[in-house]
Short mmCIF file of C-alpha atoms in Angstrom, two decimals:
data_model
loop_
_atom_site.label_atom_id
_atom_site.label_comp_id
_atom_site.label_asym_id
_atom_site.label_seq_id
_atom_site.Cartn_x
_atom_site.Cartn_y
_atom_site.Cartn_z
CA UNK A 51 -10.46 27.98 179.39
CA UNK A 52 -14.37 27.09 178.85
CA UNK A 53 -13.79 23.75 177.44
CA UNK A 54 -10.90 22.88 179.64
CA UNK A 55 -13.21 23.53 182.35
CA UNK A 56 -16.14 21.58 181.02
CA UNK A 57 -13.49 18.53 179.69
CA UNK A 58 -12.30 18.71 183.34
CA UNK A 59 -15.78 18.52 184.39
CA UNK A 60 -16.89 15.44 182.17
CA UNK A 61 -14.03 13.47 183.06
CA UNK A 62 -14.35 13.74 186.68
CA UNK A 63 -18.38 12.95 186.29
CA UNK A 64 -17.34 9.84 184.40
CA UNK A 65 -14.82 8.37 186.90
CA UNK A 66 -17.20 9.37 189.87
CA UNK A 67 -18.58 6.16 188.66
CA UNK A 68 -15.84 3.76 189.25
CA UNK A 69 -13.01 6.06 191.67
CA UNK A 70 -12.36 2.73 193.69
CA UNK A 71 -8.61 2.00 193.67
CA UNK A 72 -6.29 -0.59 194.97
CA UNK A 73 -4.60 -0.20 198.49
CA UNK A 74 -1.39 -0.39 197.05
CA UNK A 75 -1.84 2.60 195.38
CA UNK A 76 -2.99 4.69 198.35
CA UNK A 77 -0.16 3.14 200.86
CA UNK A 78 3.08 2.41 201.60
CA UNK A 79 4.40 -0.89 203.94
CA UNK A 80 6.19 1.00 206.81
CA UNK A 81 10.04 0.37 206.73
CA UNK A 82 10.37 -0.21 202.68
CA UNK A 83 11.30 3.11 200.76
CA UNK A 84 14.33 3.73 198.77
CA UNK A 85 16.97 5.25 200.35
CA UNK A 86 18.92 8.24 198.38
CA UNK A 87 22.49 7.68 197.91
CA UNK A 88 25.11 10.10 196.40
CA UNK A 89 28.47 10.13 195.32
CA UNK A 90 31.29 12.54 193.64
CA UNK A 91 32.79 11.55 190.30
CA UNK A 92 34.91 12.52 187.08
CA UNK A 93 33.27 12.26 183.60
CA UNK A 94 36.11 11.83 181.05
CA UNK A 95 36.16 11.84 177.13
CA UNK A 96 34.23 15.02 176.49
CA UNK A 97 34.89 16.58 173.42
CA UNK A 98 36.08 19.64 174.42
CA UNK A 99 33.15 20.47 176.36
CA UNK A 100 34.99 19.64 180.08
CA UNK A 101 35.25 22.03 183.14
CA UNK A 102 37.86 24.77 182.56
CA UNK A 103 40.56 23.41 185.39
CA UNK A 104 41.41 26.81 185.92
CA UNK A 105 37.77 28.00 186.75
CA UNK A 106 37.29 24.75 188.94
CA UNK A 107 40.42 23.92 190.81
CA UNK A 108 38.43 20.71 192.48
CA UNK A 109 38.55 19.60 188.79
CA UNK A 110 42.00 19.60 188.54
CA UNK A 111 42.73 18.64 192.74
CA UNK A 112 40.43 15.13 191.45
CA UNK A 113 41.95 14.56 188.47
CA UNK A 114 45.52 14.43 190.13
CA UNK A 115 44.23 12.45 192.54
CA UNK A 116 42.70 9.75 190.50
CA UNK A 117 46.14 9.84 188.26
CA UNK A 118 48.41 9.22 191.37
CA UNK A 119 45.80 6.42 193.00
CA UNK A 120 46.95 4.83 189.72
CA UNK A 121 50.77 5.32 189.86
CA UNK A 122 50.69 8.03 187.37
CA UNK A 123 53.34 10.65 188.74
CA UNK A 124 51.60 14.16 187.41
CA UNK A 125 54.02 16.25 189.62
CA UNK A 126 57.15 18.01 189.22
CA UNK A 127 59.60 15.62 191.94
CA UNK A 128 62.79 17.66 192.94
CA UNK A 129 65.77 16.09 194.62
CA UNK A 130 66.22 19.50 196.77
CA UNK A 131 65.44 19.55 200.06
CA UNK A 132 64.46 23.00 200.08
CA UNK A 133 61.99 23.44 196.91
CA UNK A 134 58.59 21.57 197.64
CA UNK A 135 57.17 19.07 194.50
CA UNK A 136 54.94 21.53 192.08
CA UNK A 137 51.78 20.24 190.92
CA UNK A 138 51.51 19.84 187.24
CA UNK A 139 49.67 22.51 185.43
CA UNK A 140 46.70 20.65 183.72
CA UNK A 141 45.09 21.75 180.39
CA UNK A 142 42.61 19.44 179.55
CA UNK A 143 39.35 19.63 178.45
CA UNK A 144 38.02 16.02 178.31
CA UNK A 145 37.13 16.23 182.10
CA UNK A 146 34.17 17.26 184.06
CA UNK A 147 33.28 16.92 188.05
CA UNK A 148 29.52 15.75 188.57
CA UNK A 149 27.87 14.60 191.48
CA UNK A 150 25.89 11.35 191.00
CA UNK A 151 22.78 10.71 193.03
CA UNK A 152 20.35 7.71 192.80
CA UNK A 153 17.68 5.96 195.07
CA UNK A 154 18.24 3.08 196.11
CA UNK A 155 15.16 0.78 196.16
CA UNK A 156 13.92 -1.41 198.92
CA UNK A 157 14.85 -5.00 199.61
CA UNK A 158 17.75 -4.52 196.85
CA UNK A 159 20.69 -7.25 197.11
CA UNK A 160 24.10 -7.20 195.69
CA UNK A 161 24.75 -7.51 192.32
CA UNK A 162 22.09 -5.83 191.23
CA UNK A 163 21.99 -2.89 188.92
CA UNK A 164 19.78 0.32 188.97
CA UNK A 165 19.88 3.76 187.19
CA UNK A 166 21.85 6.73 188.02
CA UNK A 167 21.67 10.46 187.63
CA UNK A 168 24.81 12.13 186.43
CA UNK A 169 24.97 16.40 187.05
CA UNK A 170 27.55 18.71 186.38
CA UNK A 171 29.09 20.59 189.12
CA UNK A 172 31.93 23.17 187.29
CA UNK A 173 31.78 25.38 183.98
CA UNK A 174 31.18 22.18 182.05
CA UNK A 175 28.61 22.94 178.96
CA UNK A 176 27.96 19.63 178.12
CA UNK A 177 28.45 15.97 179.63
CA UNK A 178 27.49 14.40 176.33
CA UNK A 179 29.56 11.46 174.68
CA UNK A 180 31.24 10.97 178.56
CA UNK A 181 32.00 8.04 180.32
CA UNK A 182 32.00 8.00 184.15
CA UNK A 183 34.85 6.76 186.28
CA UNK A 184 34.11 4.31 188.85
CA UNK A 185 31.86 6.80 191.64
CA UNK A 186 30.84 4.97 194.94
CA UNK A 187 27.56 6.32 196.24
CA UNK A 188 27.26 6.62 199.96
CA UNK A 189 24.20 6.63 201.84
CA UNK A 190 23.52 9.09 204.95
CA UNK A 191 25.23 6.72 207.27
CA UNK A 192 28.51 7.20 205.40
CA UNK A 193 28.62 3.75 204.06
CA UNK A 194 29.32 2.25 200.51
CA UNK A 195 26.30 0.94 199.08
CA UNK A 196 26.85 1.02 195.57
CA UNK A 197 29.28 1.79 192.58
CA UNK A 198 28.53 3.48 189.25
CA UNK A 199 30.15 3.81 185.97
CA UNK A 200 29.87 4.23 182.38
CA UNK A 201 28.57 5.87 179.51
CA UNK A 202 26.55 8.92 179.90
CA UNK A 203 23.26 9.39 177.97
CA UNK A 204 22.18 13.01 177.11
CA UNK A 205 18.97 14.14 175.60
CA UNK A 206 19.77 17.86 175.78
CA UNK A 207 22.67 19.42 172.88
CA UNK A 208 24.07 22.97 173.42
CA UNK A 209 25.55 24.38 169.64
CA UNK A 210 27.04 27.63 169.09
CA UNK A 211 29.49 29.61 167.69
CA UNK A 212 30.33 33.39 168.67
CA UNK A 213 27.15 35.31 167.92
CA UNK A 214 24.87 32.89 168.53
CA UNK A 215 24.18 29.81 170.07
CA UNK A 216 21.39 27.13 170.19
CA UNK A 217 20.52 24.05 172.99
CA UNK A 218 17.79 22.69 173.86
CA UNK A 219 17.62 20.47 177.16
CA UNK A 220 19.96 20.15 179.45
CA UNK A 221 23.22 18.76 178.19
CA UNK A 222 24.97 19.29 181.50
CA UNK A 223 22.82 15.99 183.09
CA UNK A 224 22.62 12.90 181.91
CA UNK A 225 21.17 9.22 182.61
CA UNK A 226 22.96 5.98 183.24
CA UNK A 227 20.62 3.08 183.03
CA UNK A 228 22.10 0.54 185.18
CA UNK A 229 24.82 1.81 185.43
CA UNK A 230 25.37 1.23 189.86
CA UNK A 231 25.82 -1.76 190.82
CA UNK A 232 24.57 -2.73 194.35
CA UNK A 233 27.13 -3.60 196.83
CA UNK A 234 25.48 -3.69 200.09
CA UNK A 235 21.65 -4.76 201.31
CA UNK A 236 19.60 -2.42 203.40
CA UNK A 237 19.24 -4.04 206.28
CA UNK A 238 15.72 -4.62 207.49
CA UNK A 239 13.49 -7.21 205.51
CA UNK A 240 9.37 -8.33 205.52
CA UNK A 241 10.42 -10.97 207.50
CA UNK A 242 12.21 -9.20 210.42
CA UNK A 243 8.62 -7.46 211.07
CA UNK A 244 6.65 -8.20 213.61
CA UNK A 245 4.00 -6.17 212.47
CA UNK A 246 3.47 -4.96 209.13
CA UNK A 247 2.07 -1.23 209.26
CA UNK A 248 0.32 0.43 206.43
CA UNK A 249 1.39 4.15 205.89
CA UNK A 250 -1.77 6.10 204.02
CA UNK A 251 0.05 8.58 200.80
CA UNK A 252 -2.64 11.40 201.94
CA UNK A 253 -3.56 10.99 205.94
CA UNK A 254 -7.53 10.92 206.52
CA UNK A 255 -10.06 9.25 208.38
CA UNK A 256 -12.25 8.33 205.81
CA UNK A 257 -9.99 6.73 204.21
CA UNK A 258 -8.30 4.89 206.88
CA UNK A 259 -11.22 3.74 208.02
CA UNK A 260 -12.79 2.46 204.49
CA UNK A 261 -9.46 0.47 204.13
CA UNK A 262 -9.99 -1.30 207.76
CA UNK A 263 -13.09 -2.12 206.98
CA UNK A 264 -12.32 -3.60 203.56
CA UNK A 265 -9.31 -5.50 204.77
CA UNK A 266 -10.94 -6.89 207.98
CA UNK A 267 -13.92 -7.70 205.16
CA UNK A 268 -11.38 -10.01 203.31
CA UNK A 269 -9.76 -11.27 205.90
CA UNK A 270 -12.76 -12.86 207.35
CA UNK A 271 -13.33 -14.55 204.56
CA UNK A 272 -10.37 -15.69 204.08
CA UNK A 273 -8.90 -16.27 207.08
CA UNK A 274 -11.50 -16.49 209.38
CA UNK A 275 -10.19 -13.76 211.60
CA UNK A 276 -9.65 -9.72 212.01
CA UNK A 277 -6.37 -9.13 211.19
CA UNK A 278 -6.39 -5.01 210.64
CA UNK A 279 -6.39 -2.73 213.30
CA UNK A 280 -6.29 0.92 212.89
CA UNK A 281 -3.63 3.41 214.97
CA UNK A 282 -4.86 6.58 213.44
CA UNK A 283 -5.96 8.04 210.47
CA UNK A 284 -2.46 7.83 208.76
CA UNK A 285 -1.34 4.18 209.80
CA UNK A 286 -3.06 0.92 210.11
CA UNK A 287 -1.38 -2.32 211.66
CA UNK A 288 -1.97 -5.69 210.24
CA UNK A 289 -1.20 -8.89 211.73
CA UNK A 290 -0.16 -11.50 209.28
CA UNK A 291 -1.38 -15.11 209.61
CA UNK A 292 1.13 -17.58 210.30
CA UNK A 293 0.54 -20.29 207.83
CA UNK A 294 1.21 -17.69 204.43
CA UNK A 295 3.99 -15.43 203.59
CA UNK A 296 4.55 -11.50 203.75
CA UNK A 297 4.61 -11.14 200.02
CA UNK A 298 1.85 -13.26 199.26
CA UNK A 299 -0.06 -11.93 202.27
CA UNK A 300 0.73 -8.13 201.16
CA UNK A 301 -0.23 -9.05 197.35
CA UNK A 302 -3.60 -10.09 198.42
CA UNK A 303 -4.04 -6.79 200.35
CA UNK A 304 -2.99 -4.38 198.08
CA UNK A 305 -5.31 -5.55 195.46
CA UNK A 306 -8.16 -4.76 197.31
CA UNK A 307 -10.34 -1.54 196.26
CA UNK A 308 -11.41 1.24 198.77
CA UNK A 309 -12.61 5.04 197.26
CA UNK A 310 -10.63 6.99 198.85
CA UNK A 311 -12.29 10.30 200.60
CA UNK A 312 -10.43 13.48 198.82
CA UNK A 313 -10.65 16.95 201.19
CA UNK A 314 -12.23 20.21 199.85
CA UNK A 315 -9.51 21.92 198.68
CA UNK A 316 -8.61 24.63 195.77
CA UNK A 317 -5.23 24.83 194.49
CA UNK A 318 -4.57 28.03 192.68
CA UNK A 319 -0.68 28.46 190.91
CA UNK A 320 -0.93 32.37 189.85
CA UNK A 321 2.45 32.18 188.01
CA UNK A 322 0.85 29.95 185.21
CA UNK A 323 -3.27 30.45 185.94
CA UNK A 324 -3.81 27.28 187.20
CA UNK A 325 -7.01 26.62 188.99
CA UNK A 326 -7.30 22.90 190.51
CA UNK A 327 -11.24 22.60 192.12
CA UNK A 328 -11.32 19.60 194.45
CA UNK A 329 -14.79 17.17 193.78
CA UNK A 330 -16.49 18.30 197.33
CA UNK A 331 -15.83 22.15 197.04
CA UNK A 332 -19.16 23.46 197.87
CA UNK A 333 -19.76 27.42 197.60
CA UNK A 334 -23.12 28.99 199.58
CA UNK A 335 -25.63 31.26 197.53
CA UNK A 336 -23.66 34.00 196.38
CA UNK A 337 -24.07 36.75 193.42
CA UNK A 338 -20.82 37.27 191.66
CA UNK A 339 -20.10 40.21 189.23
CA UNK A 340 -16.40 40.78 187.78
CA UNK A 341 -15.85 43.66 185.17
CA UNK A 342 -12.81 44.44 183.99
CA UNK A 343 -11.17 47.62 183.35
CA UNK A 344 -8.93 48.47 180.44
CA UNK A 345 -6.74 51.77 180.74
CA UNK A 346 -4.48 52.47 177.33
CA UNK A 347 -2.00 55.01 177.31
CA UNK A 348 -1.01 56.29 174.20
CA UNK A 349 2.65 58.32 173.42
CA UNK A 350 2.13 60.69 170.01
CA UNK A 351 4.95 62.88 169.94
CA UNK A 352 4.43 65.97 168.06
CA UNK A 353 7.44 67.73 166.59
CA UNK A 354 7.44 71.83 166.81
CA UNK A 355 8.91 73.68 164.31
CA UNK A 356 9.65 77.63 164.73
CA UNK A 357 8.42 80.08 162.03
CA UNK A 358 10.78 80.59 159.50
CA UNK A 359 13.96 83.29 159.69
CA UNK A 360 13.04 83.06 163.55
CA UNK A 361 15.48 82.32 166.16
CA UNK A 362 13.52 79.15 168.09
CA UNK A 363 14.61 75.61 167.83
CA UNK A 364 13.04 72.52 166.82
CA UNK A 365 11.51 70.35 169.83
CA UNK A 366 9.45 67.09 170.21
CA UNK A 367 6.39 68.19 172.17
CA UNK A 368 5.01 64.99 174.16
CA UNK A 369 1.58 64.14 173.74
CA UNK A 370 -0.09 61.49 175.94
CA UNK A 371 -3.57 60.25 174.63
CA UNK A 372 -5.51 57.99 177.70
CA UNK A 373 -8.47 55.94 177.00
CA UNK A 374 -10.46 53.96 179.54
CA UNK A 375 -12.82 51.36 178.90
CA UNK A 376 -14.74 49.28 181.10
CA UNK A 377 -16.77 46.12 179.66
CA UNK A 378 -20.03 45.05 180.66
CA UNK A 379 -20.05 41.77 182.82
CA UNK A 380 -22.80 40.12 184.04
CA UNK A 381 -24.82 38.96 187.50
CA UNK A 382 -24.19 35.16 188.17
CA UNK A 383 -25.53 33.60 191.27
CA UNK A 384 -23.26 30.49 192.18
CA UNK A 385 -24.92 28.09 194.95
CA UNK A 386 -22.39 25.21 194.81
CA UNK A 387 -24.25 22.17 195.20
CA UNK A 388 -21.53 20.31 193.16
CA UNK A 389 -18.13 20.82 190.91
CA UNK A 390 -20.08 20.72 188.00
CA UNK A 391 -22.58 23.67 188.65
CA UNK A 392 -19.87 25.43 190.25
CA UNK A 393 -18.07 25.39 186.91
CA UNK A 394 -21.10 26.43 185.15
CA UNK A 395 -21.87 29.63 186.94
CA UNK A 396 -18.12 30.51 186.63
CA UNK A 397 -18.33 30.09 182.56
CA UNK A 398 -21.64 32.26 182.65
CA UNK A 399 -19.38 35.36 183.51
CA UNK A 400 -17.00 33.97 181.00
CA UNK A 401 -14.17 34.86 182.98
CA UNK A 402 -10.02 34.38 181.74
CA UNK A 403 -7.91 32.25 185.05
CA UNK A 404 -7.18 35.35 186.38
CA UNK A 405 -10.68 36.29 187.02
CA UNK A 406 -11.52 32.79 188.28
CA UNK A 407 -8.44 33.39 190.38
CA UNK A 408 -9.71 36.70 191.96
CA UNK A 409 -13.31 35.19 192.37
CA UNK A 410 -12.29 32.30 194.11
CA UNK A 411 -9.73 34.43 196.62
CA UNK A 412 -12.91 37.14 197.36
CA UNK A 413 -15.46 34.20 197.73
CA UNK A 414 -13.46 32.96 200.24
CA UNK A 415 -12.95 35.93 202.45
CA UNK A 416 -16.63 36.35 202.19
CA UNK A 417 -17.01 32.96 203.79
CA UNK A 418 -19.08 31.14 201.20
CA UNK A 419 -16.52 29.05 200.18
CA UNK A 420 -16.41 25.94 202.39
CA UNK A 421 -12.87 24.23 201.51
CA UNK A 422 -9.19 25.26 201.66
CA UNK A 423 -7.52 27.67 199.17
CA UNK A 424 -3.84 26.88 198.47
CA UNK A 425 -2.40 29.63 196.93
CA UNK A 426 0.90 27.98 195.37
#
């Protein structure tokens, strides 16, 4: 945990240096995202490894379905008037249901392909060595805007037998690169904008403000003009020139480099003993002491045996044996005047993540630690 810390510590020291980064990388253009799109779907030619129909009767409901949409009769017709048609009672175990979701990716026109996620949604144990049947993939407005199909590509493998059985991954989801093939356009283009609106990834008004004053330093410049304007500290309008185009005006923009201003902030994950210390975390003068106390509780039965020619019995006497130990720990005074002394007075109590855990949590109800603990 020491030399994560101090690795953690160098690394940040060294990039302190050069933390500029490009706009693009910071924000989004308003109005283009990807759009998430979904669809329900058979996977056939499993080996075996299909939904059991009787376990998932929408299986089976699909399947018949898909075989009449192609003129494939797969019920029992009477001519009596009085007995309804019986459905069929499927065996197979080449077939799987899976629900097949994808994003759909801004200013995306038909014909184009993209990649697809295939999941199981029965008692399937694996979709590997499947093909998928032709799925359409709706978007929240109930339209069409894609189809996918074909082979599915599994990295997990599940392989057993009846006392034991081994997988690693997750055979029941799968991958189909390109596999969707675009059939509608999202309406809504660069050009239909009147304004083009930058969306900041993390709101805040340093940062909104250094990429104003970067933009308007370009722009006048280059175009002889102040074309950025902020709205507040999570969106920024820009007004494009006339006499160049969207994407050349937004590639020129987005390659400009702002350092972006990061809040004080601790992130601490319990579960795995994660601490994440933000750059500007800044503790007051405090003395820190953290012992820890080990309690071991010992079970040595003792077995009692009665004299000999005597009428007792043999019994298992219990005999508990309790040690406590409590190590020596040591005085550290932290006065955070930056991450990397703050890590330093932490590794003089040479504490595990759990004690860095507890520090942190008690600094902070003491008040002396001036950012925001996140406690995931």
């Amino acid at each position: 945990m020491t030399r994560l810390l101090l690795a953690l510590v160098l690394l940040l020291s060294a990039a302190g240096a050069d933390a500029a980064v490009r706009i693009k990388d910071i924000a989004d253009i308003k109005g283009l995202r990807e759009n998430q799109i979904v669809g329900y779907g058979l996977v056939i030619g499993l080996n075996g490894t299909g939904d059991t129909l009787r376990n998932a009767p929408f299986t089976e409901q699909s399947l018949q379905s898909m075989l009449e949409n192609m003129g494939i009769n797969v019920r029992n017709e009477t001519t009596s008037t009085t007995n309804p048609p019986r459905p069929t009672t499927l065996r197979t175990r080449n077939v799987a249901a899976v629900m097949v979701t994808a994003d759909l990716p801004p200013s995306i026109g038909p014909g184009e392909r993209m990649d697809v996620t295939v999941s199981s949604l029965g008692d399937a144990t694996s979709l590997l060595g499947g093909t998928l049947v032709m799925t359409s993939l709706r978007a929240a407005d109930g339209a069409v805007y894609a189809v996918a199909q074909g082979a599915i590509t599994v990295a997990g493998y599940s392989v057993g037998g009846q006392a034991q059985n081994v997988s690693q991954g997750t055979p029941t989801a799968g991958r189909i690169p390109n596999g969707a093939l675009v059939e509608r356009e999202v309406q809504g283009s660069l050009r239909e904008m009147e304004f083009l609106v930058l969306e900041l990834k993390n709101p805040d008004f340093i940062t909104a403000t250094r990429i104003l004053d970067a933009i308007n330093r370009y722009a006048g410049g280059r175009y002889r003009a102040q074309i950025a304007f902020e709205r507040d500290y999570r969106t920024i309008v820009l007004s494009k020139p006339r006499h160049i185009g969207p994407v050349r005006f937004l590639a020129e923009i987005g390659e400009l480099t702002v350092e972006p201003d990061t809040p004080a902030r601790v992130v601490i994950n319990e579960r795995t003993g994660t601490v994440v210390i933000g750059r500007d975390v800044r503790i007051s003068t405090v003395a820190v002491t953290h012992g820890n106390l080990t309690v071991r509780v010992t079970e040595m039965p003792v077995v009692s045996q009665p004299a000999p020619f005597s009428r007792g019995q043999t019994v298992v006497v219990p005999q508990t044996v309790v040690e406590a130990n409590e190590a020596g720990s040591a005085v550290a005074i932290l006065s955070g005047v930056d991450l990397q002394r703050l890590v330093r007075g932490l590794n003089q109590i040479g504490l595990k993540p759990s004690g860095i855990i507890a520090i942190l949590q008690a600094i902070k109800t003491a008040g002396a630690l001036q950012a925001d603990v996140i406690v995931q």
